[in-house]
Amino acid sequence: MASDDTDRSAAHGKIVAVHLNYRSRAAQRGRTPAAPSYFFKPTSSIAETGGTVERPAGTELLAFEGEVALIIGAPARRVSSEQGWSHVAAVTAANDFGLYDLRAADKGSNVRSKGGDGFTPLGPATIPASGLDPAGLRVRTWVDGALVQDDTTADLLFPFGQLVADLSQLMTLETGDIVLTGTPAGSSVVVPGQVVEIEVDAPDAPGAPTTGRLTTTVVQGTVAFADTGTSPAVDDQQRLEAWGSEEALAAAVAEGRSPSTDAGRPAPGSEAASPGGFELTAELRDRFERVAVATLSVALRKRGYHDVFVEGVHAQRPGTRLVGRAKTLRFVPFRPDLFAAHGGGFNAQKRAFDTVEPGEVLVIEARGERGTGTVGDVLALRAKVRGAAGVVTDGGVRDFDAVAEIGLPVFSQGPHPSVLGRRHVPWEVDVTIACGGAAVQPGDVIVGDADGVIVIPPALVAEVLAEAEAQEREDAWVAGQVAAGVPVDGLFPMNASWRARYDAEQAAGAPEANEGDAR
């Protein structure tokens, strides 16, 4: 069972915090460190059991970070990674608040950006470390009741024992010291009036011990900073990093929780081109070519994107890969008067195929109606000549074999000989559409393989692609172990022991499989 807050009577010592330690957060940041790095927080930043935290007057970007805090029991000096966990007396929940407005003043030290009074809430209870699996903890964060962070310590880049050992090589960790162990993906900005709750628990341990919810309410400060040093300042990049994604920032601007940015980003639902000037470079295309749609779907699902798969479509030719940015075309159901007005001449269908740009994927909303063709050989050839990356339609394809011979990647519901006028009216181009149950906006990134087609918002490309690549490296390593004779129990998914071994071998640049090491 978790202990009551009254059990923590000893004064806290120093607070050491890890910069980056969860794979999900590393993927979000677009970088994975080879070794842990740290910063200090003052003990004056501690707020036992939460309460309130002040967003200083004249600032904008106060961000929460739900974390597991280690409370050191026995002093540790030059201990090994295997010994490190034994020096931890208990764990508790922590919120590592930070003020992005002051990051430029710190040059990475985080003295001012993370050192404010009340910027380290702890509690409300502790969980004794004895008998606890350090890889079996879960950290969750809620903002105004909505779950925004949910991860486990099995996802750590650097296990707790390694952190204690690493720090102890230089300094003595003393009884009462606090080690903040990093935050998973989902950290974002909070504004006055919002309530942040963080809980750490061990759901699979006997009794499922928990810290309870650490609750902090954000309040607005009234005293401005004196003109004694670097003043708070923000720019578009700081806003983007603080909010966590272009989508979160755009939503905050639309809801009045953040000022408009200098970049002039479009509001949610706008038909304008990609946010933030995103470009699908040749390097990004090449990386997407080597990552499976199934792996990308897992990374998107972790971020709440469950309906970005274009259902029911398949590649015309086995082995087809598809990567590009969406150009959209929408059909509406057939009606004689509408078809008479919109079906002839240089209609929306012809405009779409005649204006598709090199590298674009023409994505067609046909409402899942496969009873007629939505593209034939002449239009497919036109798209190929213009350099299109491919076509995705949740309808049918006419001249199926001829289209296949053209060599343009096409994903569809299959062949049908009928022309448009049987079921469709070509209606509009370059608007938000629904294809196979997925919302698609012009400029979205479209990726297809044998498993189907997925839609990726441009703002998520960097983090989703990085996480998917890391996952595929891990999967390849696991497959190598299995091929060498290792049983899957404990290996897939990896338990703490296998995880530590994988991380060590990756850091050392070891080969993916170790033959003859079956166990």
Short mmCIF file of C-alpha atoms in Angstrom, two decimals:
data_model
loop_
_atom_site.label_atom_id
_atom_site.label_comp_id
_atom_site.label_asym_id
_atom_site.label_seq_id
_atom_site.Cartn_x
_atom_site.Cartn_y
_atom_site.Cartn_z
CA MET A 1 0.00 0.00 0.00
CA ALA A 2 1.09 3.58 -0.53
CA SER A 3 2.17 5.43 2.60
CA ASP A 4 0.41 8.50 3.90
CA ASP A 5 1.97 11.91 3.33
CA THR A 6 2.81 12.13 7.04
CA ASP A 7 5.38 9.35 6.48
CA ARG A 8 7.58 11.85 4.60
CA SER A 9 8.82 13.89 7.53
CA ALA A 10 12.49 14.12 6.56
CA ALA A 11 13.58 17.31 4.82
CA HIS A 12 14.25 16.95 1.12
CA GLY A 13 17.75 17.42 -0.18
CA LYS A 14 18.75 18.35 -3.72
CA ILE A 15 16.46 17.83 -6.69
CA VAL A 16 18.03 16.40 -9.86
CA ALA A 17 15.89 16.14 -12.99
CA VAL A 18 16.44 14.22 -16.22
CA HIS A 19 16.05 16.14 -19.49
CA LEU A 20 14.65 13.37 -21.74
CA ASN A 21 13.88 9.79 -20.73
CA TYR A 22 10.71 8.39 -22.36
CA ARG A 23 10.73 6.99 -25.87
CA SER A 24 7.40 8.66 -26.60
CA ARG A 25 8.78 12.06 -25.57
CA ALA A 26 12.02 11.51 -27.52
CA ALA A 27 9.96 10.74 -30.62
CA GLN A 28 7.92 13.89 -30.03
CA ARG A 29 11.11 15.95 -29.74
CA GLY A 30 12.67 14.26 -32.76
CA ARG A 31 15.87 13.23 -30.98
CA THR A 32 16.95 10.29 -28.84
CA PRO A 33 19.88 10.90 -26.47
CA ALA A 34 22.61 8.28 -26.18
CA ALA A 35 23.03 8.99 -22.45
CA PRO A 36 21.02 10.79 -19.77
CA SER A 37 21.58 14.49 -19.03
CA TYR A 38 20.36 16.45 -16.02
CA PHE A 39 19.54 19.78 -14.42
CA PHE A 40 18.97 20.92 -10.83
CA LYS A 41 15.82 22.37 -9.30
CA PRO A 42 15.87 24.29 -6.01
CA THR A 43 14.16 22.82 -2.96
CA SER A 44 12.17 26.07 -2.75
CA SER A 45 10.29 24.87 -5.86
CA ILE A 46 8.73 21.97 -3.91
CA ALA A 47 5.01 22.15 -3.19
CA GLU A 48 3.99 19.24 -0.98
CA THR A 49 0.74 17.60 -2.22
CA GLY A 50 0.11 20.26 -4.86
CA GLY A 51 -2.12 23.26 -4.18
CA THR A 52 -1.67 26.15 -6.58
CA VAL A 53 1.07 27.25 -8.95
CA GLU A 54 1.42 30.80 -10.23
CA ARG A 55 1.86 31.70 -13.85
CA PRO A 56 3.90 34.89 -13.45
CA ALA A 57 2.48 38.14 -14.78
CA GLY A 58 3.67 38.88 -18.29
CA THR A 59 4.28 35.23 -19.21
CA GLU A 60 2.44 32.86 -21.51
CA LEU A 61 3.91 29.37 -21.67
CA LEU A 62 3.67 27.51 -18.35
CA ALA A 63 3.84 23.79 -19.14
CA PHE A 64 3.19 20.73 -16.96
CA GLU A 65 5.20 17.48 -17.00
CA GLY A 66 3.88 14.45 -15.14
CA GLU A 67 6.75 12.38 -13.71
CA VAL A 68 7.79 9.62 -11.34
CA ALA A 69 9.96 11.05 -8.54
CA LEU A 70 12.51 8.83 -6.81
CA ILE A 71 13.14 9.52 -3.12
CA ILE A 72 16.65 8.41 -2.15
CA GLY A 73 16.91 6.31 1.00
CA ALA A 74 20.44 5.00 1.53
CA PRO A 75 23.22 7.33 0.31
CA ALA A 76 24.67 6.29 -3.05
CA ARG A 77 28.25 6.91 -4.19
CA ARG A 78 29.80 5.17 -7.20
CA VAL A 79 27.19 2.39 -7.24
CA SER A 80 26.44 0.17 -10.24
CA SER A 81 23.26 0.20 -12.30
CA GLU A 82 22.31 -3.12 -10.69
CA GLN A 83 22.70 -1.56 -7.24
CA GLY A 84 21.02 1.75 -8.06
CA TRP A 85 17.40 0.80 -7.37
CA SER A 86 18.29 -0.50 -3.89
CA HIS A 87 19.17 3.06 -2.87
CA VAL A 88 15.63 4.27 -3.60
CA ALA A 89 13.36 4.37 -0.56
CA ALA A 90 10.11 5.28 -2.30
CA VAL A 91 8.53 6.84 -5.36
CA THR A 92 5.89 9.51 -5.64
CA ALA A 93 4.15 11.64 -8.25
CA ALA A 94 5.72 14.90 -9.38
CA ASN A 95 4.85 17.77 -11.70
CA ASP A 96 7.95 19.33 -13.25
CA PHE A 97 6.45 22.70 -14.20
CA GLY A 98 8.46 24.85 -16.59
CA LEU A 99 8.13 28.36 -18.00
CA TYR A 100 9.16 28.37 -21.66
CA ASP A 101 9.17 32.20 -21.61
CA LEU A 102 12.48 32.04 -19.68
CA ARG A 103 14.25 29.21 -21.50
CA ALA A 104 16.34 31.64 -23.54
CA ALA A 105 17.69 33.07 -20.29
CA ASP A 106 18.91 29.71 -19.03
CA LYS A 107 20.92 28.28 -21.94
CA GLY A 108 19.77 24.79 -20.92
CA SER A 109 20.35 25.07 -17.18
CA ASN A 110 16.62 25.59 -16.47
CA VAL A 111 17.46 27.68 -13.38
CA ARG A 112 14.76 30.27 -13.99
CA SER A 113 12.47 28.36 -16.34
CA LYS A 114 12.05 25.42 -13.94
CA GLY A 115 13.05 26.90 -10.58
CA GLY A 116 10.01 28.97 -9.67
CA ASP A 117 8.32 28.68 -6.30
CA GLY A 118 5.80 25.83 -6.44
CA PHE A 119 7.18 24.50 -9.73
CA THR A 120 7.78 21.02 -8.23
CA PRO A 121 4.60 19.65 -6.65
CA LEU A 122 5.12 16.23 -5.02
CA GLY A 123 2.77 13.64 -3.55
CA PRO A 124 0.22 13.24 -2.19
CA ALA A 125 1.52 9.86 -0.95
CA THR A 126 4.56 7.67 -1.54
CA ILE A 127 4.92 4.06 -2.65
CA PRO A 128 7.69 2.12 -0.87
CA ALA A 129 10.32 0.87 -3.32
CA SER A 130 10.92 -2.42 -1.52
CA GLY A 131 9.49 -5.27 -3.57
CA LEU A 132 8.39 -2.90 -6.34
CA ASP A 133 9.26 -3.55 -9.99
CA PRO A 134 10.83 -0.28 -11.19
CA ALA A 135 9.75 -1.09 -14.76
CA GLY A 136 6.15 -1.70 -13.67
CA LEU A 137 5.08 1.82 -12.77
CA ARG A 138 2.53 3.92 -14.61
CA VAL A 139 2.33 7.72 -14.77
CA ARG A 140 -0.86 9.50 -15.87
CA THR A 141 -1.77 13.16 -16.15
CA TRP A 142 -5.20 14.79 -16.45
CA VAL A 143 -5.94 18.42 -17.34
CA ASP A 144 -9.44 19.52 -16.36
CA GLY A 145 -10.38 15.85 -16.11
CA ALA A 146 -9.12 14.84 -19.58
CA LEU A 147 -6.35 12.22 -19.71
CA VAL A 148 -3.37 13.76 -21.57
CA GLN A 149 -0.40 11.58 -20.51
CA ASP A 150 -0.42 7.81 -20.02
CA ASP A 151 2.81 5.81 -20.11
CA THR A 152 4.78 3.23 -18.15
CA THR A 153 8.34 3.00 -16.93
CA ALA A 154 8.87 0.06 -19.29
CA ASP A 155 9.15 2.82 -21.92
CA LEU A 156 12.16 4.51 -20.30
CA LEU A 157 15.33 5.15 -22.27
CA PHE A 158 17.36 5.00 -19.05
CA PRO A 159 16.04 2.79 -16.19
CA PHE A 160 15.92 4.09 -12.63
CA GLY A 161 18.91 2.02 -11.48
CA GLN A 162 21.02 3.51 -14.27
CA LEU A 163 20.04 7.07 -13.33
CA VAL A 164 21.04 6.56 -9.69
CA ALA A 165 24.29 4.90 -10.73
CA ASP A 166 25.15 7.58 -13.27
CA LEU A 167 24.58 10.46 -10.86
CA SER A 168 26.49 8.67 -8.09
CA GLN A 169 29.67 8.54 -10.19
CA LEU A 170 30.18 12.26 -9.59
CA MET A 171 28.16 13.17 -6.49
CA THR A 172 26.79 11.47 -3.43
CA LEU A 173 23.04 11.03 -3.57
CA GLU A 174 21.94 11.55 0.00
CA THR A 175 18.92 10.49 2.01
CA GLY A 176 15.96 12.65 1.03
CA ASP A 177 17.31 13.67 -2.38
CA ILE A 178 14.77 13.69 -5.20
CA VAL A 179 15.39 12.41 -8.73
CA LEU A 180 12.78 13.47 -11.31
CA THR A 181 12.87 10.80 -14.00
CA GLY A 182 11.47 12.52 -17.09
CA THR A 183 8.04 12.97 -18.66
CA PRO A 184 6.30 11.01 -21.45
CA ALA A 185 4.68 12.54 -24.53
CA GLY A 186 1.65 14.74 -23.89
CA SER A 187 3.19 17.60 -21.93
CA SER A 188 1.61 20.90 -22.92
CA VAL A 189 0.71 24.41 -21.77
CA VAL A 190 -1.81 25.19 -19.03
CA VAL A 191 -3.46 28.54 -18.35
CA PRO A 192 -4.89 30.13 -15.19
CA GLY A 193 -7.98 28.33 -13.98
CA GLN A 194 -6.94 24.91 -15.27
CA VAL A 195 -6.39 21.97 -12.93
CA VAL A 196 -3.59 19.43 -13.44
CA GLU A 197 -3.72 16.01 -11.76
CA ILE A 198 -0.90 13.44 -11.78
CA GLU A 199 -0.95 9.89 -10.44
CA VAL A 200 1.77 7.26 -10.22
CA ASP A 201 0.73 3.69 -9.54
CA ALA A 202 1.87 0.08 -9.92
CA PRO A 203 -1.25 -1.55 -11.41
CA ASP A 204 0.25 -5.06 -11.61
CA ALA A 205 1.83 -5.09 -8.13
CA PRO A 206 0.06 -6.70 -5.15
CA GLY A 207 -2.58 -4.31 -3.89
CA ALA A 208 -2.03 -2.01 -6.91
CA PRO A 209 -0.39 0.73 -4.78
CA THR A 210 -0.92 4.33 -5.85
CA THR A 211 0.24 7.79 -4.87
CA GLY A 212 -3.25 9.16 -5.33
CA ARG A 213 -3.77 12.21 -7.52
CA LEU A 214 -1.41 15.14 -7.13
CA THR A 215 -3.65 18.14 -7.85
CA THR A 216 -2.43 21.61 -8.79
CA THR A 217 -4.51 24.59 -9.89
CA VAL A 218 -2.93 27.25 -12.08
CA VAL A 219 -3.46 30.81 -10.89
CA GLN A 220 -2.54 34.12 -12.51
CA GLY A 221 0.29 36.12 -10.96
CA THR A 222 -0.11 39.86 -10.56
CA VAL A 223 3.46 41.06 -9.99
CA ALA A 224 5.50 41.66 -13.14
CA PHE A 225 9.19 40.82 -13.38
CA ALA A 226 11.51 43.66 -12.38
CA ASP A 227 13.94 44.96 -14.99
CA THR A 228 16.94 43.24 -13.40
CA GLY A 229 17.93 40.76 -16.10
CA THR A 230 16.61 38.82 -19.08
CA SER A 231 12.89 39.43 -19.48
CA PRO A 232 10.37 36.73 -20.44
CA ALA A 233 10.06 36.32 -24.20
CA VAL A 234 8.50 33.84 -26.59
CA ASP A 235 8.57 33.14 -30.31
CA ASP A 236 6.83 30.72 -32.64
CA GLN A 237 9.32 27.94 -31.97
CA GLN A 238 8.94 28.22 -28.20
CA ARG A 239 5.15 28.20 -28.57
CA LEU A 240 5.29 25.10 -30.74
CA GLU A 241 7.57 23.21 -28.34
CA ALA A 242 5.58 24.26 -25.29
CA TRP A 243 2.18 23.27 -26.70
CA GLY A 244 3.66 20.03 -28.06
CA SER A 245 2.34 20.09 -31.64
CA GLU A 246 1.09 22.39 -34.37
CA GLU A 247 -2.39 20.99 -33.87
CA ALA A 248 -2.44 21.77 -30.13
CA LEU A 249 -1.10 25.27 -30.79
CA ALA A 250 -3.64 25.94 -33.54
CA ALA A 251 -6.47 24.78 -31.27
CA ALA A 252 -5.20 27.01 -28.47
CA VAL A 253 -5.11 30.03 -30.81
CA ALA A 254 -8.63 29.27 -32.03
CA GLU A 255 -9.92 28.97 -28.46
CA GLY A 256 -8.17 32.11 -27.27
CA ARG A 257 -5.74 30.28 -24.96
CA SER A 258 -2.72 31.45 -26.98
CA PRO A 259 -2.01 34.59 -29.01
CA SER A 260 -1.88 34.36 -32.79
CA THR A 261 1.59 33.53 -34.05
CA ASP A 262 3.84 35.43 -36.39
CA ALA A 263 3.86 32.45 -38.74
CA GLY A 264 0.23 33.09 -39.69
CA ARG A 265 -0.83 29.48 -39.22
CA PRO A 266 -4.29 28.60 -40.56
CA ALA A 267 -7.07 28.00 -38.06
CA PRO A 268 -8.33 24.43 -37.57
CA GLY A 269 -10.53 23.45 -40.51
CA SER A 270 -8.92 25.97 -42.84
CA GLU A 271 -8.31 24.79 -46.39
CA ALA A 272 -4.97 26.63 -46.45
CA ALA A 273 -1.79 24.76 -47.20
CA SER A 274 0.21 22.90 -44.61
CA PRO A 275 0.79 24.48 -41.19
CA GLY A 276 4.14 25.97 -40.37
CA GLY A 277 5.45 25.74 -43.93
CA PHE A 278 5.91 21.98 -43.73
CA GLU A 279 7.74 20.40 -46.65
CA LEU A 280 7.78 16.70 -47.46
CA THR A 281 11.44 16.60 -48.38
CA ALA A 282 13.16 13.87 -50.37
CA GLU A 283 14.78 12.71 -47.13
CA LEU A 284 11.40 12.39 -45.39
CA ARG A 285 9.94 10.53 -48.38
CA ASP A 286 12.83 8.08 -48.30
CA ARG A 287 12.35 7.46 -44.59
CA PHE A 288 8.61 6.91 -45.04
CA GLU A 289 9.35 4.41 -47.83
CA ARG A 290 11.15 2.24 -45.27
CA VAL A 291 8.53 2.32 -42.49
CA ALA A 292 5.44 0.11 -42.44
CA VAL A 293 1.96 1.61 -42.37
CA ALA A 294 1.15 -0.73 -39.47
CA THR A 295 3.96 0.78 -37.40
CA LEU A 296 2.90 4.32 -38.24
CA SER A 297 -0.65 3.49 -37.18
CA VAL A 298 0.54 2.51 -33.69
CA ALA A 299 2.41 5.79 -33.26
CA LEU A 300 -0.66 7.75 -34.36
CA ARG A 301 -2.98 5.75 -32.14
CA LYS A 302 -0.83 6.64 -29.10
CA ARG A 303 -1.59 10.28 -29.88
CA GLY A 304 -5.34 9.74 -30.10
CA TYR A 305 -5.56 9.37 -33.90
CA HIS A 306 -7.67 6.23 -34.28
CA ASP A 307 -9.50 7.01 -37.53
CA VAL A 308 -6.73 7.99 -39.94
CA PHE A 309 -6.73 4.69 -41.85
CA VAL A 310 -8.44 4.68 -45.24
CA GLU A 311 -10.64 1.62 -44.85
CA GLY A 312 -11.32 -0.88 -47.63
CA VAL A 313 -8.68 0.13 -50.17
CA HIS A 314 -5.94 -2.07 -51.57
CA ALA A 315 -3.01 -1.62 -53.92
CA GLN A 316 -3.60 -2.57 -57.55
CA ARG A 317 -0.18 -4.17 -57.79
CA PRO A 318 1.44 -6.28 -55.04
CA GLY A 319 4.38 -4.61 -53.36
CA THR A 320 3.23 -1.07 -54.14
CA ARG A 321 4.50 1.68 -51.85
CA LEU A 322 2.96 5.15 -51.79
CA VAL A 323 4.22 8.37 -50.17
CA GLY A 324 3.06 11.90 -50.97
CA ARG A 325 0.99 14.88 -49.98
CA ALA A 326 -2.74 14.90 -50.48
CA LYS A 327 -4.57 16.71 -53.26
CA THR A 328 -8.27 16.10 -52.74
CA LEU A 329 -11.27 15.49 -55.00
CA ARG A 330 -14.85 15.05 -53.82
CA PHE A 331 -17.77 13.32 -55.56
CA VAL A 332 -21.38 13.69 -54.44
CA PRO A 333 -24.16 11.14 -55.09
CA PHE A 334 -25.59 11.11 -58.61
CA ARG A 335 -28.58 13.32 -59.39
CA PRO A 336 -29.57 14.08 -62.99
CA ASP A 337 -29.81 17.85 -62.61
CA LEU A 338 -26.54 18.07 -60.69
CA PHE A 339 -24.73 15.88 -63.19
CA ALA A 340 -26.05 18.00 -66.03
CA ALA A 341 -24.62 21.10 -64.35
CA HIS A 342 -21.35 19.70 -63.02
CA GLY A 343 -20.58 16.45 -64.84
CA GLY A 344 -19.54 17.73 -68.26
CA GLY A 345 -16.79 19.95 -69.60
CA PHE A 346 -13.73 20.71 -67.50
CA ASN A 347 -15.36 19.29 -64.38
CA ALA A 348 -13.84 18.84 -60.90
CA GLN A 349 -12.50 15.37 -61.74
CA LYS A 350 -10.65 16.61 -64.82
CA ARG A 351 -9.37 19.69 -62.96
CA ALA A 352 -7.96 17.51 -60.21
CA PHE A 353 -6.07 15.20 -62.58
CA ASP A 354 -4.95 18.07 -64.78
CA THR A 355 -3.54 20.15 -61.90
CA VAL A 356 -2.02 17.51 -59.61
CA GLU A 357 1.56 18.49 -58.80
CA PRO A 358 4.70 16.29 -58.74
CA GLY A 359 4.81 14.24 -55.55
CA GLU A 360 1.12 14.71 -54.73
CA VAL A 361 -1.33 11.88 -54.08
CA LEU A 362 -4.79 12.46 -55.52
CA VAL A 363 -7.19 11.32 -52.77
CA ILE A 364 -10.80 10.84 -53.90
CA GLU A 365 -13.93 10.81 -51.75
CA ALA A 366 -16.38 8.40 -53.39
CA ARG A 367 -18.33 7.64 -50.18
CA GLY A 368 -17.18 4.01 -50.29
CA GLU A 369 -19.28 3.47 -53.41
CA ARG A 370 -17.49 0.83 -55.46
CA GLY A 371 -20.26 0.43 -58.05
CA THR A 372 -18.62 2.67 -60.65
CA GLY A 373 -15.19 3.84 -61.69
CA THR A 374 -13.63 7.01 -60.27
CA VAL A 375 -10.45 6.91 -62.38
CA GLY A 376 -9.67 5.29 -65.74
CA ASP A 377 -6.64 4.80 -67.95
CA VAL A 378 -6.60 8.27 -69.60
CA LEU A 379 -6.79 10.20 -66.33
CA ALA A 380 -4.31 7.84 -64.64
CA LEU A 381 -1.90 8.47 -67.51
CA ARG A 382 -2.38 12.23 -67.12
CA ALA A 383 -1.54 12.00 -63.41
CA LYS A 384 1.52 9.86 -64.18
CA VAL A 385 2.78 12.34 -66.78
CA ARG A 386 2.37 15.22 -64.32
CA GLY A 387 4.52 13.39 -61.73
CA ALA A 388 1.81 12.43 -59.26
CA ALA A 389 2.87 10.05 -56.51
CA GLY A 390 -0.35 8.05 -56.85
CA VAL A 391 -4.11 7.87 -56.45
CA VAL A 392 -6.22 6.75 -53.50
CA THR A 393 -9.97 6.30 -53.96
CA ASP A 394 -12.57 4.64 -51.76
CA GLY A 395 -14.46 3.89 -54.98
CA GLY A 396 -13.74 1.73 -58.01
CA VAL A 397 -11.25 1.85 -60.87
CA ARG A 398 -12.28 1.59 -64.52
CA ASP A 399 -9.90 0.07 -67.13
CA PHE A 400 -8.31 -1.75 -64.22
CA ASP A 401 -5.63 -3.71 -66.13
CA ALA A 402 -4.72 -0.73 -68.31
CA VAL A 403 -4.33 1.49 -65.25
CA ALA A 404 -2.08 -1.13 -63.67
CA GLU A 405 0.15 -1.15 -66.75
CA ILE A 406 0.66 2.62 -66.53
CA GLY A 407 2.64 2.05 -63.36
CA LEU A 408 1.03 4.75 -61.25
CA PRO A 409 0.49 3.56 -57.64
CA VAL A 410 -3.28 3.23 -57.19
CA PHE A 411 -5.19 2.12 -54.08
CA SER A 412 -8.92 1.46 -54.51
CA GLN A 413 -11.86 -0.78 -53.65
CA GLY A 414 -11.29 -2.72 -56.87
CA PRO A 415 -12.40 -2.75 -60.52
CA HIS A 416 -15.71 -1.66 -62.00
CA PRO A 417 -16.53 -0.98 -65.66
CA SER A 418 -19.12 1.79 -65.21
CA VAL A 419 -18.48 5.48 -65.77
CA LEU A 420 -19.03 8.31 -63.28
CA GLY A 421 -22.61 9.17 -64.25
CA ARG A 422 -23.93 5.91 -62.81
CA ARG A 423 -23.32 6.86 -59.16
CA HIS A 424 -21.29 10.10 -58.89
CA VAL A 425 -21.18 13.78 -59.70
CA PRO A 426 -17.68 15.37 -59.69
CA TRP A 427 -18.11 18.24 -57.24
CA GLU A 428 -15.06 20.05 -55.84
CA VAL A 429 -11.26 20.01 -55.54
CA ASP A 430 -8.78 20.94 -52.78
CA VAL A 431 -11.19 20.76 -49.83
CA THR A 432 -11.35 18.62 -46.71
CA ILE A 433 -12.86 15.24 -47.61
CA ALA A 434 -13.69 11.87 -46.08
CA CYS A 435 -12.04 8.92 -47.83
CA GLY A 436 -12.63 5.44 -46.48
CA GLY A 437 -13.75 6.89 -43.15
CA ALA A 438 -10.65 9.08 -42.75
CA ALA A 439 -10.67 12.87 -42.83
CA VAL A 440 -8.15 14.13 -45.38
CA GLN A 441 -7.04 17.73 -45.84
CA PRO A 442 -5.00 19.10 -48.73
CA GLY A 443 -1.34 18.80 -47.74
CA ASP A 444 -1.76 15.82 -45.38
CA VAL A 445 0.90 13.15 -45.75
CA ILE A 446 -0.38 9.93 -47.33
CA VAL A 447 1.50 6.65 -46.89
CA GLY A 448 0.45 3.31 -48.38
CA ASP A 449 1.72 -0.27 -48.48
CA ALA A 450 0.29 -3.80 -48.53
CA ASP A 451 -1.63 -3.11 -45.30
CA GLY A 452 -3.44 -0.11 -46.78
CA VAL A 453 -3.27 3.68 -46.62
CA ILE A 454 -2.84 6.01 -43.65
CA VAL A 455 -3.23 9.79 -43.30
CA ILE A 456 -0.71 11.79 -41.22
CA PRO A 457 -1.25 15.46 -40.29
CA PRO A 458 1.89 17.43 -41.23
CA ALA A 459 2.35 18.68 -37.66
CA LEU A 460 2.83 15.10 -36.44
CA VAL A 461 5.22 13.89 -39.15
CA ALA A 462 8.49 14.42 -37.26
CA GLU A 463 7.47 12.73 -34.03
CA VAL A 464 5.42 9.92 -35.59
CA LEU A 465 8.12 9.04 -38.12
CA ALA A 466 10.89 9.08 -35.50
CA GLU A 467 8.89 6.86 -33.16
CA ALA A 468 7.98 4.44 -35.95
CA GLU A 469 11.61 4.14 -37.02
CA ALA A 470 12.68 3.45 -33.44
CA GLN A 471 9.92 0.83 -33.10
CA GLU A 472 10.97 -0.92 -36.31
CA ARG A 473 14.59 -1.07 -35.11
CA GLU A 474 13.35 -2.64 -31.90
CA ASP A 475 11.11 -5.09 -33.78
CA ALA A 476 13.99 -6.10 -36.05
CA TRP A 477 16.18 -6.75 -33.02
CA VAL A 478 13.48 -8.88 -31.39
CA ALA A 479 13.02 -10.81 -34.64
CA GLY A 480 16.76 -11.44 -34.72
CA GLN A 481 16.63 -12.88 -31.21
CA VAL A 482 13.70 -15.12 -32.12
CA ALA A 483 15.50 -16.31 -35.25
CA ALA A 484 18.46 -17.19 -33.05
CA GLY A 485 16.22 -19.44 -30.93
CA VAL A 486 15.13 -17.17 -28.07
CA PRO A 487 11.59 -17.91 -26.72
CA VAL A 488 9.12 -15.05 -27.07
CA ASP A 489 7.97 -15.09 -23.43
CA GLY A 490 9.45 -11.98 -21.83
CA LEU A 491 11.03 -10.92 -25.11
CA PHE A 492 7.89 -9.91 -26.98
CA PRO A 493 6.95 -7.52 -25.56
CA MET A 494 10.26 -6.97 -23.78
CA ASN A 495 10.38 -7.20 -20.02
CA ALA A 496 12.74 -5.02 -17.99
CA SER A 497 15.68 -7.39 -18.41
CA TRP A 498 15.39 -7.63 -22.18
CA ARG A 499 14.74 -3.91 -22.39
CA ALA A 500 17.95 -3.13 -20.52
CA ARG A 501 19.90 -5.49 -22.77
CA TYR A 502 18.43 -3.98 -25.92
CA ASP A 503 19.22 -0.45 -24.79
CA ALA A 504 22.77 -1.42 -23.88
CA GLU A 505 23.39 -3.11 -27.23
CA GLN A 506 21.93 -0.19 -29.16
CA ALA A 507 24.11 2.25 -27.24
CA ALA A 508 27.16 0.09 -27.94
CA GLY A 509 26.28 -0.39 -31.60
CA ALA A 510 25.96 -4.16 -31.21
CA PRO A 511 24.46 -6.32 -34.01
CA GLU A 512 20.71 -6.83 -33.98
CA ALA A 513 20.83 -10.57 -33.30
CA ASN A 514 23.12 -12.54 -31.02
CA GLU A 515 23.19 -16.07 -32.33
CA GLY A 516 23.71 -18.88 -29.90
CA ASP A 517 22.31 -16.89 -27.00
CA ALA A 518 18.89 -18.54 -26.81
CA ARG A 519 17.37 -18.65 -23.36
#
